[in-house]
Coordinates of C-alpha atoms and ligand atoms in Angstrom, one line a residue:
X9 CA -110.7 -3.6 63.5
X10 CA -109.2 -3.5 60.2
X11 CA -109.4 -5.9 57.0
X12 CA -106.0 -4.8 56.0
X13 CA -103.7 -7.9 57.3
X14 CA -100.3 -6.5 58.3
X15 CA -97.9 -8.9 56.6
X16 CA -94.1 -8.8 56.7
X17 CA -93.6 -8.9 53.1
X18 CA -96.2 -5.9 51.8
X19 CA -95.0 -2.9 50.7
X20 CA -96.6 -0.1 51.2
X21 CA -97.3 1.7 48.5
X22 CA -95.0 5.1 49.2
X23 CA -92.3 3.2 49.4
X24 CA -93.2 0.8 46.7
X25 CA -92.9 4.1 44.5
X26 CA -90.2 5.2 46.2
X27 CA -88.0 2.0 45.5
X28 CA -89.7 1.6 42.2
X29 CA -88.8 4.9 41.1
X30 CA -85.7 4.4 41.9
X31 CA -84.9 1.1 40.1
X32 CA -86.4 2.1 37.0
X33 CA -83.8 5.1 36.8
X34 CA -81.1 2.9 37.8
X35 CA -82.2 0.7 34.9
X36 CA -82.7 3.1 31.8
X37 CA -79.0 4.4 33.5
X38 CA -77.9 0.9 32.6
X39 CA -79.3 0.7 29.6
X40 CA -77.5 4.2 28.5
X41 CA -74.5 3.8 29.5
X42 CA -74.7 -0.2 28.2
X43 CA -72.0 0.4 25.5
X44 CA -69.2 2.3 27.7
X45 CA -69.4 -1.1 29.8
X46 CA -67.2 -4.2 29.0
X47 CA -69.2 -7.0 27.1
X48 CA -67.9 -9.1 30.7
X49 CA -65.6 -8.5 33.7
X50 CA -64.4 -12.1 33.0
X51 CA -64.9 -12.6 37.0
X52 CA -63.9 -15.8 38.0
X53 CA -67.2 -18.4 39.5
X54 CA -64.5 -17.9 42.7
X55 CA -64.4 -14.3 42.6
X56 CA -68.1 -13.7 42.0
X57 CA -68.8 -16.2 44.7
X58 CA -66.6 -14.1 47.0
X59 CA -68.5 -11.2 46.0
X60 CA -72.0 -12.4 47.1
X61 CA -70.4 -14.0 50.4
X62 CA -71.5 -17.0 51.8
X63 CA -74.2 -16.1 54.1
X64 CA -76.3 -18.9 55.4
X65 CA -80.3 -18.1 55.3
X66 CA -81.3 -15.0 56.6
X67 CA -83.0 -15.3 60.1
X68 CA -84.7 -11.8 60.0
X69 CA -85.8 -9.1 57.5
X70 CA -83.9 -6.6 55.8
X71 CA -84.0 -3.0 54.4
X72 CA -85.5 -3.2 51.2
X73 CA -84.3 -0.3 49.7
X74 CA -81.0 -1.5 50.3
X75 CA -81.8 -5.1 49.4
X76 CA -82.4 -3.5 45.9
X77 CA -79.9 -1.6 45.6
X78 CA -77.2 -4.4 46.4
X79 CA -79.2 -6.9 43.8
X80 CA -79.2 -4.3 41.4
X81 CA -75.0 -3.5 41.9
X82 CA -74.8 -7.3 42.0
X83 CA -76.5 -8.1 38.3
X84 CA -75.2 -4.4 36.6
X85 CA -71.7 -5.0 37.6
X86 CA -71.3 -8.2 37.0
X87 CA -73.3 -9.9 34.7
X88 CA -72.0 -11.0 31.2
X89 CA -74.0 -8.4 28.9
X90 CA -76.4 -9.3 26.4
X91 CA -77.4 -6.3 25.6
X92 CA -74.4 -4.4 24.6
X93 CA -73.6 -4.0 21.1
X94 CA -70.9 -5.8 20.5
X95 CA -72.7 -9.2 22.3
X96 CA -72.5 -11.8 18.9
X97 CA -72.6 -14.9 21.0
X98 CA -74.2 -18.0 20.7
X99 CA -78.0 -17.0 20.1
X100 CA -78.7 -14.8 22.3
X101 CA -80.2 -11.8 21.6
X102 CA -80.1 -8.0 23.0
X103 CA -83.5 -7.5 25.2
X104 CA -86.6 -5.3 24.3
X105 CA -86.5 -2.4 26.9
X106 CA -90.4 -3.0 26.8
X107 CA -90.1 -6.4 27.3
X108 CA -88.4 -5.9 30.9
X109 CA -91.3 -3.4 31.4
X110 CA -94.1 -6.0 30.4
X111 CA -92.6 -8.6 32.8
X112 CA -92.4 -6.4 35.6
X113 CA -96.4 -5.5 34.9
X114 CA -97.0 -9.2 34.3
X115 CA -95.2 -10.0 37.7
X116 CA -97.5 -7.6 39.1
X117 CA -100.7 -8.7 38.3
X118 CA -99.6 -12.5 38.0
X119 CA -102.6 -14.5 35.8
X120 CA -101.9 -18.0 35.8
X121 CA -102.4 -18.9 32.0
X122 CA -102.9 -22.5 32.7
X123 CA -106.8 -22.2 32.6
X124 CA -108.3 -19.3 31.2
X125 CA -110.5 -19.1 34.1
X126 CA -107.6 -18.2 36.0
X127 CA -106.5 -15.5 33.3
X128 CA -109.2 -14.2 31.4
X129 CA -107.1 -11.5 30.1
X130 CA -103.9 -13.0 30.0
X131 CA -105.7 -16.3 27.9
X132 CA -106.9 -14.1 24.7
X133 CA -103.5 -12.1 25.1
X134 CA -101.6 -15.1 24.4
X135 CA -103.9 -16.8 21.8
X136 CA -103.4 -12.9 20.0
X137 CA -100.0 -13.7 20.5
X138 CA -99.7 -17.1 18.6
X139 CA -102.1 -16.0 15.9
X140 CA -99.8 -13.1 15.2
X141 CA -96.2 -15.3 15.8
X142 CA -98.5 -17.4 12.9
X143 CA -98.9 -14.3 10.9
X144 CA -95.2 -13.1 11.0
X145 CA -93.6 -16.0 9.6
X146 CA -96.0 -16.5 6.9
X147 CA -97.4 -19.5 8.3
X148 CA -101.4 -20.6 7.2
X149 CA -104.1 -19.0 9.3
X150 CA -104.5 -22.9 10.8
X151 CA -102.0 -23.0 13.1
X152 CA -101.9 -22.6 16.7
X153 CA -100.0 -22.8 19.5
X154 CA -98.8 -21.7 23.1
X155 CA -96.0 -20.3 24.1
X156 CA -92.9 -22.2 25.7
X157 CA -89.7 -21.4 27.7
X158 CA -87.4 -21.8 24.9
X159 CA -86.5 -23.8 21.6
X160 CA -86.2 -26.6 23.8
X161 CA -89.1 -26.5 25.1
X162 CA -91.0 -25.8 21.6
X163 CA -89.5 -28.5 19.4
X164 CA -90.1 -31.2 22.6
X165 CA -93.6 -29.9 22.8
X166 CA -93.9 -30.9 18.9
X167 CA -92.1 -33.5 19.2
X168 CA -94.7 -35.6 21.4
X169 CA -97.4 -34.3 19.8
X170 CA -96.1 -35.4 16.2
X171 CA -95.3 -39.2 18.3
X172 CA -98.6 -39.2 19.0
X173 CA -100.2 -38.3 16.0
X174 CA -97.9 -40.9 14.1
X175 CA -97.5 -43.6 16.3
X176 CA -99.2 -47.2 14.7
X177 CA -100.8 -47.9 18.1
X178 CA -101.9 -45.8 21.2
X179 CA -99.3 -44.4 22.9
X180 CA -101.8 -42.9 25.7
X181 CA -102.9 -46.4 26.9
X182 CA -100.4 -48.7 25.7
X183 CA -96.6 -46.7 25.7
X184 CA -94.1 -47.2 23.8
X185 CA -93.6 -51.0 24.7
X186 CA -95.5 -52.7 21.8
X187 CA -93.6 -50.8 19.6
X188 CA -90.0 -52.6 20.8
X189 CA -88.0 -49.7 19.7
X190 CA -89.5 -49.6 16.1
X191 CA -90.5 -45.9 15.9
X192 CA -87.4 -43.7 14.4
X193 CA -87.1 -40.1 13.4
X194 CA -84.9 -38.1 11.0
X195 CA -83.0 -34.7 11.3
X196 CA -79.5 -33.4 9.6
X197 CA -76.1 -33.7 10.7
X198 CA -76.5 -30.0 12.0
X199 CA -79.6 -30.6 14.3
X200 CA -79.2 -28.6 17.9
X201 CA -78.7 -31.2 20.7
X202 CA -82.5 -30.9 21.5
X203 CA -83.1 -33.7 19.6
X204 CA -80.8 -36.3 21.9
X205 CA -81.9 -35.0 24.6
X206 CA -86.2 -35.5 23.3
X207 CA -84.7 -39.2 22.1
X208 CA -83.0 -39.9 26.1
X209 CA -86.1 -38.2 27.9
X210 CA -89.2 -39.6 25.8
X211 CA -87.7 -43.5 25.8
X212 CA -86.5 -43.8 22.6
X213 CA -83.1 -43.9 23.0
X214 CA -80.3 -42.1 20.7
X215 CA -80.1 -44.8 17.9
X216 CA -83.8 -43.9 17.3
X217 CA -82.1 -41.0 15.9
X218 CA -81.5 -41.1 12.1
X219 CA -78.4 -38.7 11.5
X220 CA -78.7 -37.6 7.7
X221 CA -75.8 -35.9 6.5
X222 CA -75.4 -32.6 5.1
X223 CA -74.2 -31.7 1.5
X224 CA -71.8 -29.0 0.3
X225 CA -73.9 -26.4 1.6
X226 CA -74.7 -27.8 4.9
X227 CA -77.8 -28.6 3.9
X228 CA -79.7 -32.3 5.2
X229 CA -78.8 -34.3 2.4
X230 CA -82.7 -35.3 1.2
X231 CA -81.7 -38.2 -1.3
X232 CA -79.8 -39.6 1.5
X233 CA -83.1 -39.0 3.3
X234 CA -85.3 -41.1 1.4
X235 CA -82.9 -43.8 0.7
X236 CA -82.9 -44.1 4.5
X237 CA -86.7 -44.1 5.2
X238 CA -86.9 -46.9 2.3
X239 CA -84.2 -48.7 3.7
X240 CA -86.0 -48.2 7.6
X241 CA -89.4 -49.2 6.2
X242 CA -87.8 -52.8 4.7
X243 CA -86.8 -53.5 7.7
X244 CA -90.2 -53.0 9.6
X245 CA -89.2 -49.5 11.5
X246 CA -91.7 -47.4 12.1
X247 CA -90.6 -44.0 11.0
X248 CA -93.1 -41.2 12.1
X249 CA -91.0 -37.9 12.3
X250 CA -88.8 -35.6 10.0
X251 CA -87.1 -32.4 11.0
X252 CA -85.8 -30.0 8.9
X253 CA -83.8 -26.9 10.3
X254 CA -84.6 -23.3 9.7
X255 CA -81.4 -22.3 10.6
X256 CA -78.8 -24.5 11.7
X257 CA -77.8 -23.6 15.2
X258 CA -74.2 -23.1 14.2
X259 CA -74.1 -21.6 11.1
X260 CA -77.2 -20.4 10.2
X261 CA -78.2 -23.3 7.1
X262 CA -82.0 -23.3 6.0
X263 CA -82.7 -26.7 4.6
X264 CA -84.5 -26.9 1.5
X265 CA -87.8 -27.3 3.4
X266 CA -89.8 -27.8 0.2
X267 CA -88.3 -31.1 -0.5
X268 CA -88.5 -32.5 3.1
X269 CA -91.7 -31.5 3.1
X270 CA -92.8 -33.5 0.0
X271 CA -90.4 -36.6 1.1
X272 CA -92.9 -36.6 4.2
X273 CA -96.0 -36.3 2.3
X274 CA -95.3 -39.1 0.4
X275 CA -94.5 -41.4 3.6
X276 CA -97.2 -39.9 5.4
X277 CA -94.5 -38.5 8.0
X278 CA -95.2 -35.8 10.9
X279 CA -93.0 -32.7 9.3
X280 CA -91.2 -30.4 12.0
X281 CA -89.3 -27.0 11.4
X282 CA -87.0 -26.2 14.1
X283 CA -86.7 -22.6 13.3
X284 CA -86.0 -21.4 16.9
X285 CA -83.0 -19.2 15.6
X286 CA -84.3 -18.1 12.5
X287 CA -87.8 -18.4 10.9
X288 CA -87.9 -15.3 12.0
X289 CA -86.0 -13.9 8.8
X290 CA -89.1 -15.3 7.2
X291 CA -90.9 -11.9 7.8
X292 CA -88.2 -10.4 5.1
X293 CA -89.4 -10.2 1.5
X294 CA -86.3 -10.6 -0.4
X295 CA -85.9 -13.9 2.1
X296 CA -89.0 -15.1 2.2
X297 CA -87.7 -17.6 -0.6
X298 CA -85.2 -19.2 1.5
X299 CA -88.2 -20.4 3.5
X300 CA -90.9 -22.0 1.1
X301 CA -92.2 -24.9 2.2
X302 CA -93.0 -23.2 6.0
X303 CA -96.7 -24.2 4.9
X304 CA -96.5 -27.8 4.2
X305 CA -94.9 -28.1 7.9
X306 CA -96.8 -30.3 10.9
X307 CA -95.2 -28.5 13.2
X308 CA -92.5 -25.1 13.8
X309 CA -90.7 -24.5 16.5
X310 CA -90.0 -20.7 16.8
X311 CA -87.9 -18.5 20.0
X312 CA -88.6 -15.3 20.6
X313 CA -85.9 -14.8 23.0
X314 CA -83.7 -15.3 20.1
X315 CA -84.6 -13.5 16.9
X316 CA -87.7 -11.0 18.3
X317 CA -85.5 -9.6 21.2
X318 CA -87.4 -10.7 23.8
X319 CA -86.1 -10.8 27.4
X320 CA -85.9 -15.1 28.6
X321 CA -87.6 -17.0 29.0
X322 CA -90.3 -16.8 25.1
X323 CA -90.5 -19.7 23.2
X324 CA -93.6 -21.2 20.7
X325 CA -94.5 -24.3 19.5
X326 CA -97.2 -23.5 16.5
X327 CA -98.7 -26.8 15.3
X328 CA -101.0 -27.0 11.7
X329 CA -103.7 -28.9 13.5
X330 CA -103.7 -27.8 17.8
X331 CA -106.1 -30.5 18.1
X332 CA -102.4 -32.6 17.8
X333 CA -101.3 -30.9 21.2
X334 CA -104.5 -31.5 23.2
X335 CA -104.9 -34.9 21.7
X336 CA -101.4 -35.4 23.6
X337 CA -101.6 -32.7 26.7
X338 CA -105.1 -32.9 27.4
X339 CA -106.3 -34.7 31.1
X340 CA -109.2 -33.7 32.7
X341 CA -109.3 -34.5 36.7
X342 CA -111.8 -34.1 39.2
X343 CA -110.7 -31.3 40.5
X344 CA -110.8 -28.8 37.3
X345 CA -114.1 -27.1 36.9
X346 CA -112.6 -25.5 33.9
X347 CA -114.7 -26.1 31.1
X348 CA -118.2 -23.6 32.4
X349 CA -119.0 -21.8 29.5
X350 CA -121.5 -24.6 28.0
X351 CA -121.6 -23.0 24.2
X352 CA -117.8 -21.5 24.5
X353 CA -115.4 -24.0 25.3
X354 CA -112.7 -22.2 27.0
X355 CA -109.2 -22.3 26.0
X356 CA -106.9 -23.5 29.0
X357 CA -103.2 -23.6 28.0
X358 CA -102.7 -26.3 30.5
X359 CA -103.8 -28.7 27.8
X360 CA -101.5 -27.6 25.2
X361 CA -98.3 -28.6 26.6
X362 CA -95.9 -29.8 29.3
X363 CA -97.4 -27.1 32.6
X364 CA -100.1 -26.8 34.2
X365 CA -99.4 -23.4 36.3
X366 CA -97.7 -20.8 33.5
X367 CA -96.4 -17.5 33.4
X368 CA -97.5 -14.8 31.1
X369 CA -94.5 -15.2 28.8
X370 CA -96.8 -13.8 26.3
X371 CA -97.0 -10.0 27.2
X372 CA -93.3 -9.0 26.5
X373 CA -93.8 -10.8 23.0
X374 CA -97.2 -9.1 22.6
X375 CA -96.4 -5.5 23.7
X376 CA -93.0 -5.3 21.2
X377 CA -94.8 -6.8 18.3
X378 CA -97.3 -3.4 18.6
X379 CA -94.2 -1.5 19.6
X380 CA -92.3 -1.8 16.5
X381 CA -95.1 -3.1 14.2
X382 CA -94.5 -5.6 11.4
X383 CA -92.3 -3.0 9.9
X384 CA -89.9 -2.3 13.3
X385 CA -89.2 -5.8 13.1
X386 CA -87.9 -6.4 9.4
X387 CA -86.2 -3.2 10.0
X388 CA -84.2 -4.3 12.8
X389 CA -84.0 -7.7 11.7
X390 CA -82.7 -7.0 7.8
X391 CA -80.2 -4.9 9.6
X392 CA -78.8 -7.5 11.8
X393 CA -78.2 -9.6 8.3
X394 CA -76.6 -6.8 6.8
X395 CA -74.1 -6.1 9.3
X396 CA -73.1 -9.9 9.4
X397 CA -73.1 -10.0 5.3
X398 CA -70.6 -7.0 6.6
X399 CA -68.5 -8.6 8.9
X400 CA -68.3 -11.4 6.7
X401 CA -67.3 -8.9 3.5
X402 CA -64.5 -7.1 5.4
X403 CA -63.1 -10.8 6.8
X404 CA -63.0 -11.4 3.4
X405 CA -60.8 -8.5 2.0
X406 CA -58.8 -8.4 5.3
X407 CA -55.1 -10.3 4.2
X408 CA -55.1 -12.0 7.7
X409 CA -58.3 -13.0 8.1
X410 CA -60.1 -15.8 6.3
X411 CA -64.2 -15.3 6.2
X412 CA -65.4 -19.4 6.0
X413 CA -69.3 -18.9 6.2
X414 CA -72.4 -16.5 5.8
X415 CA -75.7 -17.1 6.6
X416 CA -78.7 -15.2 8.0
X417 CA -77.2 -13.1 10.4
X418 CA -74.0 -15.6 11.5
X419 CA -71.0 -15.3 10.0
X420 CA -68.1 -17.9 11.2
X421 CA -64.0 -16.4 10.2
X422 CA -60.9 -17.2 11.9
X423 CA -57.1 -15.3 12.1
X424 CA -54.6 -16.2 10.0
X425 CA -50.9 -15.0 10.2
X426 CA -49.4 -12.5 7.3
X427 CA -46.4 -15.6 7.9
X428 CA -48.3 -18.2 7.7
X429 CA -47.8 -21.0 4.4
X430 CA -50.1 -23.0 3.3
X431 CA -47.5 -25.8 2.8
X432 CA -46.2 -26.1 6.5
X433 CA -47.1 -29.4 7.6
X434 CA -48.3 -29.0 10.9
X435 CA -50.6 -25.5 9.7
X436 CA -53.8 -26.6 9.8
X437 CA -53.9 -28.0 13.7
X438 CA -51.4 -24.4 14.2
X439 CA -54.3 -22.4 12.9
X440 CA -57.2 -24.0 14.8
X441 CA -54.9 -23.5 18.2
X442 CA -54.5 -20.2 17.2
X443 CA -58.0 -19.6 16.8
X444 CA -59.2 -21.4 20.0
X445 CA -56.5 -19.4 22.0
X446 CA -57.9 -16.3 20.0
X447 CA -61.4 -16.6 21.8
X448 CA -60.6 -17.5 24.7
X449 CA -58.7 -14.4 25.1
X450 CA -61.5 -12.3 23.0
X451 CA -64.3 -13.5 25.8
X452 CA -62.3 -13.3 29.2
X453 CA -61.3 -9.4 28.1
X454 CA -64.7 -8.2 27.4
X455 CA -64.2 -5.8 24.4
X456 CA -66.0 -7.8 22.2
X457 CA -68.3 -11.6 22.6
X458 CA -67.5 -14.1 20.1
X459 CA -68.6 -17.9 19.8
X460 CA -67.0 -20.5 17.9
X461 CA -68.4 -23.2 15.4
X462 CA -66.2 -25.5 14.2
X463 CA -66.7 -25.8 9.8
X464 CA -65.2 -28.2 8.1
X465 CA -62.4 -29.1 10.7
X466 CA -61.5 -25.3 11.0
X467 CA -62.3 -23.8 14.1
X468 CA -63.8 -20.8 13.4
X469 CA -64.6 -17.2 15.4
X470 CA -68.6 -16.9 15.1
X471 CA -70.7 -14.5 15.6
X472 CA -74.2 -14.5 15.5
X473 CA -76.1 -10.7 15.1
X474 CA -79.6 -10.9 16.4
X475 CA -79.1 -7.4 18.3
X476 CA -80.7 -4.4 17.7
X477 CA -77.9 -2.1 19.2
X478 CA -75.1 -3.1 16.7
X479 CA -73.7 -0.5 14.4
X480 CA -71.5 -0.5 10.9
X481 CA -68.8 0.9 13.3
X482 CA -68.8 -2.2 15.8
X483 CA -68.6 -4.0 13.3
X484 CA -65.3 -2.5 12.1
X485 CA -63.9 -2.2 15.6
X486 CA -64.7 -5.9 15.7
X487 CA -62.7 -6.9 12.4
X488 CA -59.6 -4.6 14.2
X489 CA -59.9 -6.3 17.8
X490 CA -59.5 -9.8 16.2
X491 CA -56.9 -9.0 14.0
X492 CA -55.0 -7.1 16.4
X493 CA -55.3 -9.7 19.4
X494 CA -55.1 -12.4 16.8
X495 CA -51.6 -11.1 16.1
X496 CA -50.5 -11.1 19.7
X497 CA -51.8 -14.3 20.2
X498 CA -49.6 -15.5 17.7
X499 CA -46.4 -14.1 18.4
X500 CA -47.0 -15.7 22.1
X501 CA -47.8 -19.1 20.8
X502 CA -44.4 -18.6 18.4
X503 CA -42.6 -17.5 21.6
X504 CA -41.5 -14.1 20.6
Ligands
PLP615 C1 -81.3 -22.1 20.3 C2 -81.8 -23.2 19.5 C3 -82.5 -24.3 20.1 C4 -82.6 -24.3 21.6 O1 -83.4 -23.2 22.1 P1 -83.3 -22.7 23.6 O2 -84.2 -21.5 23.6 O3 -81.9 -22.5 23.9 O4 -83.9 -23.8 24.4 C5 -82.9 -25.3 19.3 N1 -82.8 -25.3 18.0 C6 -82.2 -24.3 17.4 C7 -82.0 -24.3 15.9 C8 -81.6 -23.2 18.1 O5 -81.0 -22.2 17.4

């Protein structure tokens, strides 16, 4: 008799090395050979779905080292990639090599850091983690947190714990009912569409939402801001929330956090950061500025899928006061023995936020932050501002291009014709065609991957650097690629 069960889905552990082995070189061979590849095959969903087939589920086992090797042709050949250097889009960043090593160890072992009895190690790794997330962006030693899938997740995870903190009566017992619709919350013009969605999901509906608008430099507007709390406070609202952005999902705008911060203070309003793009910048001296008022906030919402590299899914909610988040997570049923250590309490991440069972999201963050040190970071992320201040610069002195907007590391431009006048009628709708037609084209062939924001009415090519693999030279193949597939798109929309 043996104690060793002999299941269909162990591996032993020759061939575990064996296939191992094997994917890792296949890996760092992707990673080499990253920039000879096309940023996207532009694959149709039709095409791709051909490609995979349309097996129905398997009925027996297969070859593993096969099954790998198929997954692993599937995902290199035809995946949009992220990590090539010329990837600007959206905010999405390059990954850390050690970060895909970290989640393959963190796979391995598998600690479920919902209760720290479940993941001794993994528990004090993540609290190391926040502390030092806390540490980066210059925010006071008070603040803790946990870490989240995404920006999403992080700003909704402050969001309910600021409702609760604010909220005239108790939420936990008696909802949001008594309130008839009175609570109401405040955020610029250029808020990412998390906030409609926390205003649909958490029953407060979108007119809850107070839009303020922005002023010439994209900025929340915070006269307008007080004039509207006054005005919702004569008329018996119950305001309780104020969001200022570090970093504007489109273009890259830091409010001026300062003042938002003493507009709340003097309401006695929750203050959130949503800096899931780019409190990260925070870390640079010669930008630390751009940030004060990071201490006064309630609440920040940081991602470090975006700005620290890290593979998906890392995002962190860092509150001044974590009491806020258990006050508003925290349940305790029968069945959770989770609290032994009589004269320790223990830290269990389930009562910090939205899960209960959790991944160890925390490793990748933790491993590249001793990688690279402090210092790796500012390095890599000063860079990535440079090269936008860059792309922006050369837009600017190139006769057909028009650079519209610079900050952090996004910088919007768009094409315009050597033939075009400013005085034709019909120029300005001409010109955001053009430009729409542009991208398209500029994402389906691959060379180069480009968002768009749209600034004033024009719509604008964007790209967003948070990539450590950029050069100065993409950068100038960039500028040439849209100027010379700007000009073919324009002789086809002329019809010549
Ligand atoms: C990206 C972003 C979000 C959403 O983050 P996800 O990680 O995509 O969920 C929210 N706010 C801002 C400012 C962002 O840049």
């Amino acid at each position: 008799m043996t104690n060793k069960r002999k299941s269909p889905i162990e591996i032993s552990s020759d061939e575990f090395k064996k296939i191992g082995y094997k994917l890792v070189d296949d890996i760092s061979n992707f990673i080499e050979t990253i920039n000879e590849k096309p940023v996207t095959t532009g694959e149709t969903p039709k095409q791709i779905q051909q490609l995979l087939g349309n097996a129905s589920l398997p009925e027996n086992g297969t070859n593993i080292s096969e099954l790998i090797a198929k997954s692993s042709d599937l995902l290199m050949q035809h995946s949009l990639l992220n990590g090539h250097p010329k990837f600007f889009g959206y905010i999405t960043s390059s990954p850390t090599p050690i970060g895909a090593l970290a989640d393959f160890l963190a796979a391995a072992v598998n600690p479920n850091v919902g209760a720290n009895i479940l993941s001794p190690m993994a528990t004090a790794i993540e609290k190391q983690t926040v502390k030092w997330l806390t540490e980066f962006i210059g925010a006071p030693p008070s603040f803790g947190g946990i870490l989240v899938s995404g920006g999403n997740m992080a700003n909704f995870t402050a969001f309910l714990a600021a409702r609760t903190a604010k909220a005239p009566t108790s939420l936990k017992e008696d909802g949001l009912m008594p309130l008839n619709g009175e609570m109401v919350f405040y955020c610029s013009k250029a808020t990412h569409t998390w906030i409609e969605k926390a205003a649909v999901l958490f029953g407060h509906g979108t007119k809850a939402i107070r839009w303020i608008p922005t002023d010439a430099e994209n900025k929340m507007n915070t006269e307008i801001l007080s004039q509207t709390i006054s005005d919702d406070l004569k008329n018996g609202k119950k305001p309780f929330l104020v969001i200022g952005n570090a970093g504007d999902v489109s273009t890259g705008v830091v409010d001026n956090l300062t003042a938002i911060a003493s507009i709340c203070k003097e309401h006695n309003l929750w203050f959130h950061i949503d800096g899931a793009y780019g409190i990260p910048a925070a870390v640079i001296p010669k930008y630390k500025k751009l940030f004060e008022g990071i201490q006064e906030a309630d609440s920040i919402a940081l991602d470090p899928h975006k700005w620290l590299y890290a593979p998906l899914e890392a995002g962190c909610t860092l509150v001044k006061n974590p009491q806020h988040l258990i006050d508003t997570y925290s349940s305790h049923p029968a069945y959770y023995n989770f609290s032994n250590h009589e004269d320790e309490p223990s830290l269990n991440y389930y009562e910090f936020g939205f899960q209960n069972s959790r991944g160890f999201r925390a490793l990748k963050v933790w491993m590249a932050l001793q990688q690279v040190g402090k210092k790796g970071y500012i390095e890599m992320i000063d860079k990535d501002i440079d090269l936008s201040q860059m792309l922006f610069a050369q837009a600017k002195i190139h006769p057909e291009l028009e650079a519209v907007t610079q900050n952090l590391s996004i910088t919007t431009l768009r094409f315009v014709p050597s033939d075009y006048s400013q005085l034709e009628k019909e120029s300005h709708e001409y010109l955001n065609r053009l430009n729409e037609n542009l991208l398209n084209k500029l994402q389906e062939a691959g060379e180069v991957f480009l968002s768009n924001a749209v600034v004033e009415d024009k719509y604008c090519l964007r790209a967003c650097i948070v990539n450590f693999r950029t050069s100065e030279k993409d950068i100038q193949e960039v500028i040439e690629i849209i100027v010379r597939e700007g000009r073919k798109v324009h002789e086809t929309l002329q019809g010549k």
